[in-house]
Amino acid sequence: MNVLGCVAAITAMLLVYLASPNQRALARPMGRGARVGASLFAVLALTAWIASETTLPGIFSTLSALMLGAVIFPYLLWLFRPAGQRKPR
């Protein structure tokens, strides 16, 4: 269940990032369906973590996995984007 919680949380934050107007992975941000899917995956992650742990550690683990996903996607895309497509400072 811990792996399911991690995968669901990372998927939720990937969908949140791709639906953001500031994302740089796609030409246009994804629509409302991505935000709804992100919230469903976040609830799935919370449910999986609470089923695996007890209530408070499950909530803490879910929030930690969501925060990790929120931080890692912009940096991964910046790292793997070709240098010619990066914005100059």
mmCIF file of C-alpha atoms in Angstrom:
data_model
loop_
_atom_site.group_PDB
_atom_site.id
_atom_site.type_symbol
_atom_site.label_atom_id
_atom_site.label_comp_id
_atom_site.label_asym_id
_atom_site.label_seq_id
_atom_site.Cartn_x
_atom_site.Cartn_y
_atom_site.Cartn_z
ATOM 1 C CA MET A 1 0.000 0.000 0.000
ATOM 2 C CA ASN A 2 2.927 2.360 0.577
ATOM 3 C CA VAL A 3 4.029 2.010 -3.040
ATOM 4 C CA LEU A 4 0.478 2.660 -4.233
ATOM 5 C CA GLY A 5 0.333 5.781 -2.070
ATOM 6 C CA CYS A 6 3.631 7.072 -3.461
ATOM 7 C CA VAL A 7 2.670 6.393 -7.070
ATOM 8 C CA ALA A 8 -0.751 8.002 -6.618
ATOM 9 C CA ALA A 9 0.744 11.092 -4.944
ATOM 10 C CA ILE A 10 3.412 11.544 -7.616
ATOM 11 C CA THR A 11 0.784 11.091 -10.351
ATOM 12 C CA ALA A 12 -1.456 13.650 -8.667
ATOM 13 C CA MET A 13 1.303 16.233 -8.564
ATOM 14 C CA LEU A 14 2.313 15.496 -12.164
ATOM 15 C CA LEU A 15 -1.248 16.224 -13.245
ATOM 16 C CA VAL A 16 -1.306 19.399 -11.140
ATOM 17 C CA TYR A 17 1.930 20.537 -12.753
ATOM 18 C CA LEU A 18 0.712 19.779 -16.273
ATOM 19 C CA ALA A 19 -2.529 21.696 -15.609
ATOM 20 C CA SER A 20 -0.640 24.731 -14.323
ATOM 21 C CA PRO A 21 -0.389 27.733 -16.645
ATOM 22 C CA ASN A 22 3.317 28.054 -15.720
ATOM 23 C CA GLN A 23 4.307 24.556 -16.810
ATOM 24 C CA ARG A 24 6.846 24.156 -19.611
ATOM 25 C CA ALA A 25 6.387 20.518 -20.592
ATOM 26 C CA LEU A 26 3.490 21.011 -23.001
ATOM 27 C CA ALA A 27 2.595 23.724 -25.482
ATOM 28 C CA ARG A 28 -0.701 24.333 -23.669
ATOM 29 C CA PRO A 29 -1.666 23.387 -20.112
ATOM 30 C CA MET A 30 -3.982 20.444 -19.676
ATOM 31 C CA GLY A 31 -7.591 21.270 -18.892
ATOM 32 C CA ARG A 32 -9.999 20.791 -16.064
ATOM 33 C CA GLY A 33 -9.891 16.999 -16.391
ATOM 34 C CA ALA A 34 -6.283 16.981 -15.227
ATOM 35 C CA ARG A 35 -7.184 18.930 -12.091
ATOM 36 C CA VAL A 36 -10.079 16.577 -11.328
ATOM 37 C CA GLY A 37 -7.834 13.578 -11.929
ATOM 38 C CA ALA A 38 -5.186 15.084 -9.662
ATOM 39 C CA SER A 39 -7.657 15.452 -6.836
ATOM 40 C CA LEU A 40 -8.837 11.860 -7.310
ATOM 41 C CA PHE A 41 -5.254 10.592 -7.242
ATOM 42 C CA ALA A 42 -4.561 12.668 -4.115
ATOM 43 C CA VAL A 43 -7.563 11.094 -2.374
ATOM 44 C CA LEU A 44 -6.376 7.659 -3.532
ATOM 45 C CA ALA A 45 -2.927 8.383 -2.098
ATOM 46 C CA LEU A 46 -4.434 9.492 1.202
ATOM 47 C CA THR A 47 -6.615 6.386 1.358
ATOM 48 C CA ALA A 48 -3.697 4.084 0.554
ATOM 49 C CA TRP A 49 -1.422 5.680 3.153
ATOM 50 C CA ILE A 50 -4.097 5.623 5.860
ATOM 51 C CA ALA A 51 -4.854 1.975 5.075
ATOM 52 C CA SER A 52 -1.157 1.176 5.325
ATOM 53 C CA GLU A 53 -0.394 3.244 8.417
ATOM 54 C CA THR A 54 -2.683 4.770 11.004
ATOM 55 C CA THR A 55 -4.442 8.088 10.476
ATOM 56 C CA LEU A 56 -1.841 10.705 11.462
ATOM 57 C CA PRO A 57 1.204 8.985 9.922
ATOM 58 C CA GLY A 58 -0.866 8.353 6.792
ATOM 59 C CA ILE A 59 -1.766 12.017 6.473
ATOM 60 C CA PHE A 60 1.838 13.062 7.084
ATOM 61 C CA SER A 61 3.145 10.555 4.533
ATOM 62 C CA THR A 62 0.628 11.681 1.926
ATOM 63 C CA LEU A 63 1.506 15.343 2.385
ATOM 64 C CA SER A 64 5.222 14.539 2.250
ATOM 65 C CA ALA A 65 4.837 12.595 -1.013
ATOM 66 C CA LEU A 66 2.707 15.387 -2.511
ATOM 67 C CA MET A 67 5.304 17.995 -1.539
ATOM 68 C CA LEU A 68 8.086 15.894 -3.057
ATOM 69 C CA GLY A 69 6.145 15.652 -6.306
ATOM 70 C CA ALA A 70 5.428 19.380 -6.319
ATOM 71 C CA VAL A 71 9.113 20.194 -5.978
ATOM 72 C CA ILE A 72 10.664 17.585 -8.244
ATOM 73 C CA PHE A 73 8.779 18.048 -11.549
ATOM 74 C CA PRO A 74 9.904 21.606 -12.385
ATOM 75 C CA TYR A 75 13.507 20.664 -11.644
ATOM 76 C CA LEU A 76 13.361 17.446 -13.671
ATOM 77 C CA LEU A 77 11.954 19.261 -16.674
ATOM 78 C CA TRP A 78 14.552 21.996 -16.335
ATOM 79 C CA LEU A 79 17.312 19.379 -16.140
ATOM 80 C CA PHE A 80 16.184 17.368 -19.172
ATOM 81 C CA ARG A 81 15.169 20.317 -21.377
ATOM 82 C CA PRO A 82 17.726 21.009 -24.100
ATOM 83 C CA ALA A 83 19.855 24.063 -23.380
ATOM 84 C CA GLY A 84 18.591 25.885 -26.483
ATOM 85 C CA GLN A 85 15.024 25.801 -25.201
ATOM 86 C CA ARG A 86 15.849 27.223 -21.777
ATOM 87 C CA LYS A 87 15.035 30.835 -21.053
ATOM 88 C CA PRO A 88 18.051 33.077 -20.599
ATOM 89 C CA ARG A 89 18.403 34.769 -17.233
#
